[in-house]
C-alpha cells in the first residue's frame, strides 16, 4: 500500500490515499507535527438559494433587514461572498483534504431536530447526510484519517448538542479516535481509528470521543501580504502544543465588497493564491517554534494548495528524531 520510492515527491502521491502512501519513516510522527491540508467552511457548496431561506442569525442586523425587504438585490451579493468551497465533501476528500471546518446550526423556526451547516445562509443538506457521506468515503479508504472540527454552533440547545453527539457516535462508531497523546498513523491504523472529532462546546468534557477545540489562527485580513505578516508575527511566539490550524482564508469587509461590486470571494481568493502558495512552500512542519500543522484555505481543490501542503512533510524525512520531551507532549 505504501510507496517507498525516495525520489518521489510527496506532492505526487495519489491524493485520495496520500496518507496510506506516506513513507514508513512518517508513520510514527505525531499528526500534530505534520502538515495537513484543510478546508475552511467546508460545507458551503450547497447553500440554500431558495429565497424563503433566511440569512443566518450571525449576520449584521442591517444585512438581515436589507435581505428581508430587498432580497432580489441583496441575495446575489450574499451568495458571491458566502461560498468558500465549490467542491462536494467527497471531492474534497478525494483531492486530499483531511481537516474539515464544520459550522453547525439549527435553522430558526424549524420544528424538526435537523441540523445544517451555515455561512451567510444555511445549507440544503443536513449534518447527518454529510457525516454519512464521509463515513462511506472512509470505508473505501481504510488508511486515511480525517479531522472534523465542529464549531460556531448557532441555535443549538443542550438537547440538540446531545443529539448531534449521538449522531456522530452512531455514524462513525469504532472509527472515532478517543482523546489520547501523540496520535500517529501507525497507532491509528493498528486500532482501526480514522476520525478525530474536535467539539467547541463543554459537552466535550463528558465524552472521550470528543477532542477539545482545536485552535484556529485567523488573521482577519483581506490582502495576502497582510495575512502573511500576521502569521509571521504569531509564529515568533511559538506554536500550540497539539493540533492547530493556520487559516489562510482571507476575510472581506464591507469596504472591500463595495469597492469590488463585480467580484466574488472566489475572485479574491484565486488572485492571491500565487502569493499564498509561495509563502506556504517556505513553511515547515514539526515541533519547533514557527512550525505549522493544519493549513486550511478556501476553494482548496482549485489550485496546487493541497499537494503543496502535503509536500512540506518531506522536511520531516530530512530531520533527526523529535526530542523525547517533545514526543511526550500532549497532542490533544
Short mmCIF file of C-alpha atoms in Angstrom, two decimals:
data_model
loop_
_atom_site.label_atom_id
_atom_site.label_comp_id
_atom_site.label_asym_id
_atom_site.label_seq_id
_atom_site.Cartn_x
_atom_site.Cartn_y
_atom_site.Cartn_z
CA UNK A 1 0.00 0.00 0.00
CA UNK A 2 2.79 2.40 0.82
CA UNK A 3 5.26 3.97 -1.55
CA UNK A 4 8.91 3.75 -0.54
CA UNK A 5 10.30 5.42 -3.64
CA UNK A 6 12.52 8.02 -2.02
CA UNK A 7 12.79 10.19 -5.13
CA UNK A 8 9.01 10.55 -5.41
CA UNK A 9 7.82 13.90 -4.12
CA UNK A 10 5.01 13.65 -1.62
CA UNK A 11 3.08 16.10 -3.81
CA UNK A 12 2.90 13.35 -6.44
CA UNK A 13 1.19 10.81 -4.19
CA UNK A 14 -2.38 9.77 -5.11
CA UNK A 15 -4.36 12.47 -3.32
CA UNK A 16 -7.30 10.24 -2.37
CA UNK A 17 -4.94 7.89 -0.49
CA UNK A 18 -1.95 10.08 0.33
CA UNK A 19 -1.71 9.02 3.98
CA UNK A 20 -1.66 5.36 3.01
CA UNK A 21 1.22 6.05 0.63
CA UNK A 22 3.43 8.05 3.00
CA UNK A 23 6.92 6.64 3.64
CA UNK A 24 7.08 4.39 6.71
CA UNK A 25 9.51 6.90 8.28
CA UNK A 26 6.46 9.13 8.91
CA UNK A 27 4.16 6.51 10.40
CA UNK A 28 5.35 7.23 13.95
CA UNK A 29 5.38 11.02 13.63
CA UNK A 30 2.60 12.63 15.72
CA UNK A 31 -0.04 14.03 13.37
CA UNK A 32 0.12 17.32 15.25
CA UNK A 33 3.71 17.68 13.98
CA UNK A 34 2.82 17.01 10.34
CA UNK A 35 1.34 19.45 7.82
CA UNK A 36 -2.22 18.53 6.89
CA UNK A 37 -4.37 20.24 4.24
CA UNK A 38 -7.72 21.54 5.48
CA UNK A 39 -10.91 23.07 4.18
CA UNK A 40 -12.21 26.29 5.73
CA UNK A 41 -16.02 26.33 5.95
CA UNK A 42 -16.04 23.00 4.16
CA UNK A 43 -19.77 22.69 3.51
CA UNK A 44 -20.70 25.86 1.61
CA UNK A 45 -21.06 24.27 -1.82
CA UNK A 46 -24.74 23.61 -1.12
CA UNK A 47 -26.06 26.87 0.33
CA UNK A 48 -29.82 27.22 0.09
CA UNK A 49 -30.61 29.58 -2.78
CA UNK A 50 -34.34 29.45 -2.15
CA UNK A 51 -35.44 32.99 -1.36
CA UNK A 52 -37.55 31.67 1.52
CA UNK A 53 -34.36 30.60 3.33
CA UNK A 54 -33.23 33.30 5.78
CA UNK A 55 -29.72 34.67 6.13
CA UNK A 56 -28.07 33.23 9.21
CA UNK A 57 -28.53 35.00 12.52
CA UNK A 58 -24.85 35.93 12.89
CA UNK A 59 -25.19 38.46 10.09
CA UNK A 60 -25.46 42.18 10.99
CA UNK A 61 -28.95 43.48 11.71
CA UNK A 62 -28.69 45.85 8.77
CA UNK A 63 -28.00 42.99 6.36
CA UNK A 64 -30.90 40.97 7.75
CA UNK A 65 -33.25 43.93 7.27
CA UNK A 66 -31.99 44.66 3.76
CA UNK A 67 -32.34 40.97 2.88
CA UNK A 68 -35.90 40.99 4.16
CA UNK A 69 -37.02 43.98 2.10
CA UNK A 70 -34.57 43.97 -0.84
CA UNK A 71 -33.94 40.27 -1.30
CA UNK A 72 -33.58 40.25 -5.12
CA UNK A 73 -30.79 42.82 -4.85
CA UNK A 74 -29.06 41.61 -1.68
CA UNK A 75 -29.08 37.82 -2.13
CA UNK A 76 -26.74 37.63 -5.13
CA UNK A 77 -24.12 39.51 -3.10
CA UNK A 78 -24.59 37.17 -0.13
CA UNK A 79 -24.02 34.08 -2.25
CA UNK A 80 -20.99 35.53 -4.05
CA UNK A 81 -19.22 36.16 -0.74
CA UNK A 82 -20.56 33.24 1.31
CA UNK A 83 -19.43 30.29 -0.81
CA UNK A 84 -15.93 29.22 0.24
CA UNK A 85 -15.84 25.76 -1.40
CA UNK A 86 -17.43 24.70 -4.68
CA UNK A 87 -16.42 21.04 -4.47
CA UNK A 88 -18.51 18.49 -2.58
CA UNK A 89 -17.19 16.88 0.58
CA UNK A 90 -16.41 13.68 -1.34
CA UNK A 91 -14.50 15.66 -3.98
CA UNK A 92 -12.57 17.49 -1.27
CA UNK A 93 -11.58 14.22 0.41
CA UNK A 94 -10.61 12.70 -2.95
CA UNK A 95 -8.43 15.77 -3.54
CA UNK A 96 -6.54 15.24 -0.26
CA UNK A 97 -8.39 17.35 2.34
CA UNK A 98 -8.01 15.79 5.80
CA UNK A 99 -9.32 18.57 8.05
CA UNK A 100 -12.85 19.93 7.70
CA UNK A 101 -14.11 23.10 9.37
CA UNK A 102 -17.79 22.36 10.11
CA UNK A 103 -20.07 25.16 11.36
CA UNK A 104 -23.34 23.83 12.71
CA UNK A 105 -26.75 25.48 13.03
CA UNK A 106 -30.37 24.78 13.77
CA UNK A 107 -32.48 26.83 11.40
CA UNK A 108 -34.78 29.37 13.08
CA UNK A 109 -38.47 28.46 13.24
CA UNK A 110 -37.68 24.85 12.31
CA UNK A 111 -39.76 22.45 14.40
CA UNK A 112 -37.57 19.46 13.44
CA UNK A 113 -34.28 18.43 15.04
CA UNK A 114 -32.45 18.63 11.72
CA UNK A 115 -29.10 20.42 11.82
CA UNK A 116 -27.43 22.21 8.93
CA UNK A 117 -24.21 24.00 8.08
CA UNK A 118 -24.16 27.74 7.50
CA UNK A 119 -22.17 30.67 6.21
CA UNK A 120 -24.28 33.69 5.34
CA UNK A 121 -27.22 31.37 4.69
CA UNK A 122 -27.97 27.77 5.62
CA UNK A 123 -27.20 24.68 3.57
CA UNK A 124 -29.74 22.47 1.83
CA UNK A 125 -28.23 19.23 3.13
CA UNK A 126 -28.21 18.18 6.77
CA UNK A 127 -25.25 17.46 9.02
CA UNK A 128 -26.23 13.80 9.25
CA UNK A 129 -26.23 13.44 5.46
CA UNK A 130 -22.69 14.83 5.22
CA UNK A 131 -21.38 12.69 8.09
CA UNK A 132 -22.76 9.57 6.43
CA UNK A 133 -21.10 10.58 3.17
CA UNK A 134 -17.77 10.96 4.99
CA UNK A 135 -18.27 7.55 6.63
CA UNK A 136 -18.92 5.92 3.25
CA UNK A 137 -15.76 7.51 1.88
CA UNK A 138 -13.69 6.30 4.83
CA UNK A 139 -14.94 2.74 4.35
CA UNK A 140 -13.35 2.79 0.90
CA UNK A 141 -10.15 4.47 2.17
CA UNK A 142 -9.31 2.49 5.35
CA UNK A 143 -5.90 4.10 5.96
CA UNK A 144 -6.97 7.73 5.61
CA UNK A 145 -7.62 9.84 8.72
CA UNK A 146 -9.86 12.90 8.85
CA UNK A 147 -10.10 15.60 11.50
CA UNK A 148 -13.59 17.06 11.83
CA UNK A 149 -13.90 20.33 13.71
CA UNK A 150 -17.42 21.10 14.94
CA UNK A 151 -17.66 24.75 15.94
CA UNK A 152 -19.51 28.09 15.70
CA UNK A 153 -22.72 26.44 16.91
CA UNK A 154 -25.79 28.54 16.15
CA UNK A 155 -29.20 27.94 17.70
CA UNK A 156 -28.38 24.58 19.32
CA UNK A 157 -29.96 23.75 22.66
CA UNK A 158 -28.33 21.31 25.06
CA UNK A 159 -30.73 18.67 23.75
CA UNK A 160 -29.61 19.29 20.18
CA UNK A 161 -25.96 19.04 21.23
CA UNK A 162 -26.73 15.69 22.83
CA UNK A 163 -28.50 14.56 19.66
CA UNK A 164 -25.59 15.68 17.47
CA UNK A 165 -23.04 13.84 19.62
CA UNK A 166 -25.22 10.74 19.45
CA UNK A 167 -25.34 11.05 15.65
CA UNK A 168 -21.55 11.43 15.44
CA UNK A 169 -21.05 8.29 17.54
CA UNK A 170 -23.65 6.33 15.60
CA UNK A 171 -22.27 7.25 12.18
CA UNK A 172 -18.56 6.73 12.89
CA UNK A 173 -18.74 4.16 15.70
CA UNK A 174 -15.36 2.43 16.20
CA UNK A 175 -13.68 4.71 13.67
CA UNK A 176 -13.74 7.51 16.28
CA UNK A 177 -10.40 8.10 17.94
CA UNK A 178 -10.71 8.84 21.67
CA UNK A 179 -8.62 11.58 23.28
CA UNK A 180 -5.05 10.37 23.55
CA UNK A 181 -1.49 11.62 23.49
CA UNK A 182 0.67 11.69 20.37
CA UNK A 183 -1.61 10.28 17.73
CA UNK A 184 0.35 8.66 14.92
CA UNK A 185 -0.72 6.91 11.75
CA UNK A 186 0.71 3.61 12.97
CA UNK A 187 -1.28 3.84 16.23
CA UNK A 188 -4.50 4.80 14.43
CA UNK A 189 -4.13 2.06 11.84
CA UNK A 190 -3.49 -0.58 14.49
CA UNK A 191 -6.66 0.41 16.36
CA UNK A 192 -8.90 1.00 13.34
CA UNK A 193 -9.47 4.68 14.10
CA UNK A 194 -9.99 7.11 11.21
CA UNK A 195 -11.84 10.09 12.68
CA UNK A 196 -10.72 12.73 15.16
CA UNK A 197 -13.60 14.97 16.23
CA UNK A 198 -12.98 18.30 17.95
CA UNK A 199 -16.03 19.90 19.51
CA UNK A 200 -16.27 23.54 20.56
CA UNK A 201 -18.66 23.07 23.48
CA UNK A 202 -18.36 21.98 27.10
CA UNK A 203 -20.19 18.75 26.29
CA UNK A 204 -16.78 17.55 25.06
CA UNK A 205 -15.82 17.13 28.72
CA UNK A 206 -18.33 14.28 29.01
CA UNK A 207 -17.26 12.22 26.00
CA UNK A 208 -13.87 10.60 25.47
CA UNK A 209 -14.54 10.56 21.71
CA UNK A 210 -14.74 14.35 21.56
CA UNK A 211 -11.46 16.22 21.48
CA UNK A 212 -11.32 19.77 22.79
CA UNK A 213 -11.45 22.71 20.41
CA UNK A 214 -8.51 22.89 18.01
CA UNK A 215 -7.01 26.42 17.97
CA UNK A 216 -7.56 28.24 14.67
CA UNK A 217 -5.20 31.05 13.67
CA UNK A 218 -7.37 33.55 11.80
CA UNK A 219 -5.69 36.69 10.51
CA UNK A 220 -8.89 38.60 9.61
CA UNK A 221 -7.22 40.24 6.59
CA UNK A 222 -8.41 40.82 3.03
CA UNK A 223 -4.93 41.01 1.49
CA UNK A 224 -2.45 38.16 1.23
CA UNK A 225 0.53 40.28 2.28
CA UNK A 226 -1.21 41.43 5.47
CA UNK A 227 -2.27 37.87 6.27
CA UNK A 228 1.30 36.59 5.86
CA UNK A 229 2.64 39.39 8.03
CA UNK A 230 0.19 38.47 10.80
CA UNK A 231 1.13 34.78 10.72
CA UNK A 232 4.85 35.55 10.74
CA UNK A 233 4.24 37.64 13.84
CA UNK A 234 2.37 34.81 15.56
CA UNK A 235 5.00 32.24 14.62
CA UNK A 236 7.58 34.14 16.66
CA UNK A 237 5.70 33.24 19.84
CA UNK A 238 5.69 29.51 19.10
CA UNK A 239 3.09 27.02 18.03
CA UNK A 240 0.46 25.43 20.32
CA UNK A 241 1.38 22.07 21.81
CA UNK A 242 -1.08 19.93 19.90
CA UNK A 243 -3.20 20.20 16.79
CA UNK A 244 -3.71 23.73 15.50
CA UNK A 245 -4.90 25.35 12.29
CA UNK A 246 -3.39 28.16 10.27
CA UNK A 247 -6.25 29.56 8.23
CA UNK A 248 -5.04 31.22 5.05
CA UNK A 249 -8.65 32.18 4.31
CA UNK A 250 -8.96 35.86 3.51
CA UNK A 251 -11.73 37.92 5.09
CA UNK A 252 -13.56 40.54 3.08
CA UNK A 253 -15.03 43.58 4.80
CA UNK A 254 -17.90 45.80 3.68
CA UNK A 255 -15.49 48.38 2.27
CA UNK A 256 -13.81 45.74 0.09
CA UNK A 257 -17.13 44.34 -1.15
CA UNK A 258 -18.49 47.80 -2.02
CA UNK A 259 -15.30 48.74 -3.86
CA UNK A 260 -15.35 45.47 -5.85
CA UNK A 261 -19.05 45.16 -6.81
CA UNK A 262 -18.49 42.76 -9.71
CA UNK A 263 -16.16 40.40 -7.84
CA UNK A 264 -16.76 37.41 -5.58
CA UNK A 265 -14.89 35.72 -2.75
CA UNK A 266 -13.53 33.24 -5.28
CA UNK A 267 -12.11 36.06 -7.42
CA UNK A 268 -10.36 37.49 -4.38
CA UNK A 269 -9.01 34.13 -3.22
CA UNK A 270 -7.79 32.89 -6.60
CA UNK A 271 -5.97 36.15 -7.31
CA UNK A 272 -3.98 35.77 -4.08
CA UNK A 273 -3.20 32.05 -4.27
CA UNK A 274 0.17 32.52 -6.06
CA UNK A 275 1.38 34.72 -3.19
CA UNK A 276 -0.04 32.43 -0.52
CA UNK A 277 1.38 29.27 -2.11
CA UNK A 278 4.82 30.87 -2.31
CA UNK A 279 4.62 31.53 1.43
CA UNK A 280 3.35 28.01 2.20
CA UNK A 281 6.30 26.47 0.35
CA UNK A 282 8.64 28.20 2.82
CA UNK A 283 6.90 26.68 5.87
CA UNK A 284 7.90 23.59 7.82
CA UNK A 285 6.09 21.05 9.96
CA UNK A 286 7.38 19.80 13.30
CA UNK A 287 7.55 20.77 16.95
CA UNK A 288 9.85 23.78 16.66
CA UNK A 289 8.90 27.42 17.11
CA UNK A 290 7.49 28.68 13.83
CA UNK A 291 6.37 25.29 12.53
CA UNK A 292 2.85 24.74 11.22
CA UNK A 293 0.37 21.87 11.46
CA UNK A 294 -3.02 22.00 9.73
CA UNK A 295 -3.28 24.63 6.98
CA UNK A 296 -6.81 25.46 5.86
CA UNK A 297 -7.97 27.53 2.93
CA UNK A 298 -10.85 28.36 0.60
CA UNK A 299 -11.54 26.77 -2.79
CA UNK A 300 -8.89 24.22 -1.88
CA UNK A 301 -9.41 21.97 -4.91
CA UNK A 302 -8.91 24.84 -7.36
CA UNK A 303 -5.13 25.20 -7.08
CA UNK A 304 -1.96 23.35 -6.02
CA UNK A 305 -2.75 24.14 -2.38
CA UNK A 306 -3.29 20.55 -1.20
CA UNK A 307 -0.22 18.87 -2.73
CA UNK A 308 1.89 21.86 -1.66
CA UNK A 309 0.87 21.39 1.98
CA UNK A 310 1.43 17.62 1.86
CA UNK A 311 4.88 18.06 0.30
CA UNK A 312 6.05 20.08 3.33
CA UNK A 313 6.26 16.79 5.22
CA UNK A 314 9.37 15.98 3.19
CA UNK A 315 11.14 18.25 5.68
CA UNK A 316 10.44 15.67 8.38
CA UNK A 317 12.25 12.99 6.40
CA UNK A 318 15.41 15.12 6.46
CA UNK A 319 15.39 15.62 10.23
CA UNK A 320 16.61 13.65 13.16
CA UNK A 321 14.15 12.08 15.59
CA UNK A 322 11.95 14.53 17.52
CA UNK A 323 13.41 15.10 21.02
CA UNK A 324 11.92 12.78 23.65
CA UNK A 325 10.38 15.54 25.83
CA UNK A 326 8.55 16.92 22.83
CA UNK A 327 7.34 13.50 21.78
CA UNK A 328 5.87 13.12 25.24
CA UNK A 329 3.99 16.42 24.96
CA UNK A 330 0.26 16.09 24.87
CA UNK A 331 -1.23 16.17 21.38
CA UNK A 332 -4.78 16.97 22.44
#
